[in-house]
Amino acid sequence: MMKRPKIICHMLTSINGKISGDYMSSKYAIVGGKAYETTNDSYLSQAWLCGRVTMEKNFTHFHKPKLKEIETPYPRTDYVAQANAQMYIVSADPAGKVGWIENNVQYENRPEAHVIEILTDKASDEYVAYLRERQISYIFAGQELIDCTLASEKLLNLFGIKTLMVSGGGYINWSFLQEGLIDEVSIVMTPVTDGRTDTNTIFERADNLPEIAPVGFKLKSVDIIEEDTLWLRYSVNNKD
């Protein structure tokens, strides 16, 4: 019996594995950017998930939540504001910092997505009230670090998410990978690099996570997309 969604780590990268940087606005990344969306659509997922920094950079533009004093805190239990949405966008936000203004996101040509926040016990009661006021769904998973396994199980059981796209940044990608939750890695590789050393790669271990043995992959397929862009698909070779 399924306990969690099928999870695909789906990323757009430069030829040297970078997932952000100046190359993304170059002419060499145009085809890859379009292919990233069409390949994403092919998985027929019900949600995509990103870490806090990615959400703030791309969706809230670093808007800070204005928290109010509260007299009676909400119970620290999961909250489903919208069940059976056509699409969800899931924010991995342990301490509760993302300043959502609305509870839905419109991105590219994807269906409008209802926001779900993954919180830990570090999130304040004031932030929980902030989400409630905006009818934003949230789940609790972990004390200080997100328990990706628990979060995944709740996404299936509470929201019916059967296929989840994990789409960066590198820290949240690695968190799911090191818990053995990634079923497939899907990479749209653009034929470009900008040589920057201060941008992130597809998988990065945060300092507060334990070191583990290197994770290997088995190549499933390689597709050549127009103008030298590749679509690489891997299964995880050594989950154990």
Coordinates of C-alpha atoms in Angstrom, one line a residue, residues 62-238:
F62 CA 11.5 38.2 -0.2
H63 CA 8.3 39.8 1.1
K64 CA 8.5 39.6 4.9
P65 CA 5.4 38.3 6.8
K66 CA 3.8 40.9 9.1
L67 CA 3.0 38.9 12.2
K68 CA 0.4 40.0 14.7
E69 CA 0.2 39.4 18.4
I70 CA -2.3 36.7 19.2
E71 CA -4.2 35.9 22.4
T72 CA -5.1 32.3 21.7
P73 CA -2.7 30.2 19.5
Y74 CA -4.1 27.8 17.0
P75 CA -3.5 24.1 17.8
R76 CA -0.2 22.9 16.4
T77 CA -1.9 20.4 14.2
D78 CA -2.0 20.0 10.4
Y79 CA -4.4 22.4 8.5
V80 CA -6.0 21.6 5.2
A81 CA -7.4 24.8 3.7
Q82 CA -8.1 23.3 0.3
A83 CA -8.5 19.6 -0.4
N84 CA -8.5 18.1 -3.8
A85 CA -6.9 21.1 -5.5
Q86 CA -5.8 20.5 -9.1
M87 CA -2.2 21.5 -8.2
Y88 CA -0.3 22.2 -5.1
I89 CA 3.0 24.2 -4.5
V90 CA 4.7 22.9 -1.3
S91 CA 7.1 25.2 0.6
A92 CA 9.7 23.5 2.8
D93 CA 10.0 26.3 5.4
P94 CA 11.1 24.9 8.8
A95 CA 11.0 28.1 10.9
G96 CA 8.1 29.7 9.1
K97 CA 9.6 32.7 7.2
V98 CA 8.0 32.8 3.8
G99 CA 5.8 35.9 3.4
W100 CA 3.0 34.6 1.3
I101 CA 0.5 37.2 0.3
E102 CA -2.1 34.8 -1.3
N103 CA -2.8 31.1 -0.9
N104 CA -2.5 30.3 -4.6
V105 CA 0.4 30.7 -7.1
Q106 CA 0.2 31.0 -10.9
Y107 CA 3.4 29.8 -12.5
E108 CA 4.2 29.5 -16.3
N109 CA 1.4 27.4 -17.9
R110 CA 0.9 25.2 -14.9
P111 CA -2.5 25.0 -13.2
E112 CA -3.0 27.5 -10.4
A113 CA -1.4 25.9 -7.3
H114 CA -2.6 26.0 -3.7
V115 CA 0.2 26.7 -1.2
I116 CA 1.1 24.1 1.4
E117 CA 3.7 25.1 4.0
I118 CA 5.9 22.4 5.7
L119 CA 6.7 23.6 9.2
T120 CA 8.7 22.3 12.1
D121 CA 8.2 23.0 15.8
K122 CA 10.4 26.1 15.3
A123 CA 7.6 28.0 13.6
S124 CA 6.0 30.5 15.8
D125 CA 2.3 30.6 16.8
E126 CA 2.2 34.0 15.2
Y127 CA 3.3 32.6 11.9
V128 CA 0.7 29.8 12.1
A129 CA -1.9 32.4 12.6
Y130 CA -0.6 34.3 9.6
L131 CA -1.1 31.3 7.5
R132 CA -4.6 30.7 8.9
E133 CA -5.6 34.2 8.2
R134 CA -4.7 33.7 4.5
Q135 CA -6.2 30.2 4.2
I136 CA -2.8 28.6 3.5
S137 CA -2.5 24.9 4.3
Y138 CA 0.3 23.7 6.5
I139 CA 1.7 20.5 8.0
F140 CA 4.1 19.9 10.9
A141 CA 7.0 17.5 10.2
G142 CA 9.9 17.5 12.6
Q143 CA 11.2 19.5 15.6
E144 CA 14.0 21.6 14.1
L145 CA 14.8 19.9 10.8
I146 CA 12.1 18.8 8.3
D147 CA 11.3 15.1 8.5
C148 CA 11.0 14.6 4.8
T149 CA 9.6 11.1 5.2
L150 CA 6.8 12.3 7.6
A151 CA 6.1 15.3 5.3
S152 CA 5.8 13.0 2.3
E153 CA 3.4 10.7 4.0
K154 CA 1.2 13.6 5.1
L155 CA 1.2 15.1 1.6
L156 CA -0.3 11.8 0.3
N157 CA -2.7 11.2 3.2
L158 CA -4.0 14.7 3.7
F159 CA -3.9 16.1 0.1
G160 CA -4.0 13.0 -2.1
I161 CA -0.7 13.9 -3.8
K162 CA 0.5 10.8 -5.6
T163 CA 3.3 12.2 -7.6
L164 CA 5.5 15.0 -6.2
M165 CA 8.2 17.0 -8.0
V166 CA 11.0 18.1 -5.8
S167 CA 12.5 21.1 -7.6
G168 CA 15.3 22.7 -5.5
G169 CA 17.3 24.2 -4.1
G170 CA 20.2 21.9 -3.6
Y171 CA 19.7 21.6 0.2
I172 CA 16.1 20.4 0.1
N173 CA 16.9 18.1 -2.9
W174 CA 19.7 16.5 -0.8
S175 CA 17.4 16.2 2.3
F176 CA 15.0 14.1 0.3
L177 CA 17.7 12.1 -1.3
Q178 CA 19.5 11.3 2.0
E179 CA 16.3 10.0 3.5
G180 CA 15.9 7.6 0.5
L181 CA 12.8 9.2 -0.8
I182 CA 13.8 10.1 -4.4
D183 CA 12.6 7.6 -6.9
E184 CA 13.9 9.4 -10.0
V185 CA 16.3 12.3 -10.9
S186 CA 15.3 14.2 -14.0
I187 CA 17.7 16.7 -15.4
V188 CA 17.3 19.1 -18.3
M189 CA 20.8 20.1 -19.1
T190 CA 21.5 23.3 -21.0
P191 CA 24.6 23.6 -23.2
V192 CA 26.0 26.5 -21.2
T193 CA 28.0 27.5 -18.1
D194 CA 28.8 30.9 -16.6
G195 CA 31.7 29.7 -14.5
R196 CA 30.4 31.1 -11.2
T197 CA 31.5 29.6 -8.0
D198 CA 28.9 31.2 -5.7
T199 CA 25.8 29.5 -7.1
N200 CA 24.2 26.2 -6.1
T201 CA 24.4 22.7 -7.6
I202 CA 21.6 20.1 -7.8
F203 CA 22.5 18.4 -4.5
E204 CA 24.1 20.0 -1.5
R205 CA 24.3 18.8 2.0
A206 CA 23.5 21.3 4.7
D207 CA 26.1 21.5 7.6
N208 CA 23.5 20.4 10.1
L209 CA 22.8 17.1 8.3
P210 CA 25.0 14.0 8.9
E211 CA 27.5 12.9 6.3
I212 CA 26.5 9.7 4.5
A213 CA 28.1 7.6 1.8
P214 CA 27.9 8.8 -1.8
V215 CA 24.7 8.1 -3.5
G216 CA 24.9 6.4 -6.9
F217 CA 22.4 6.4 -9.8
K218 CA 21.4 4.2 -12.7
L219 CA 20.8 5.9 -16.1
K220 CA 17.3 5.3 -17.4
S221 CA 17.3 7.3 -20.5
V222 CA 18.9 10.2 -22.5
D223 CA 16.9 12.3 -24.9
I224 CA 18.5 14.9 -27.1
I225 CA 16.4 18.0 -27.3
E226 CA 16.8 20.6 -30.1
E227 CA 19.9 22.8 -29.9
D228 CA 22.1 20.5 -27.9
T229 CA 19.9 20.4 -24.8
L230 CA 19.7 17.0 -23.0
W231 CA 17.1 15.3 -20.8
L232 CA 18.7 12.8 -18.5
R233 CA 16.7 10.5 -16.3
Y234 CA 18.2 8.4 -13.5
S235 CA 16.9 6.0 -10.8
V236 CA 18.6 5.9 -7.5
N237 CA 21.0 3.0 -7.4
N238 CA 21.8 2.5 -3.7

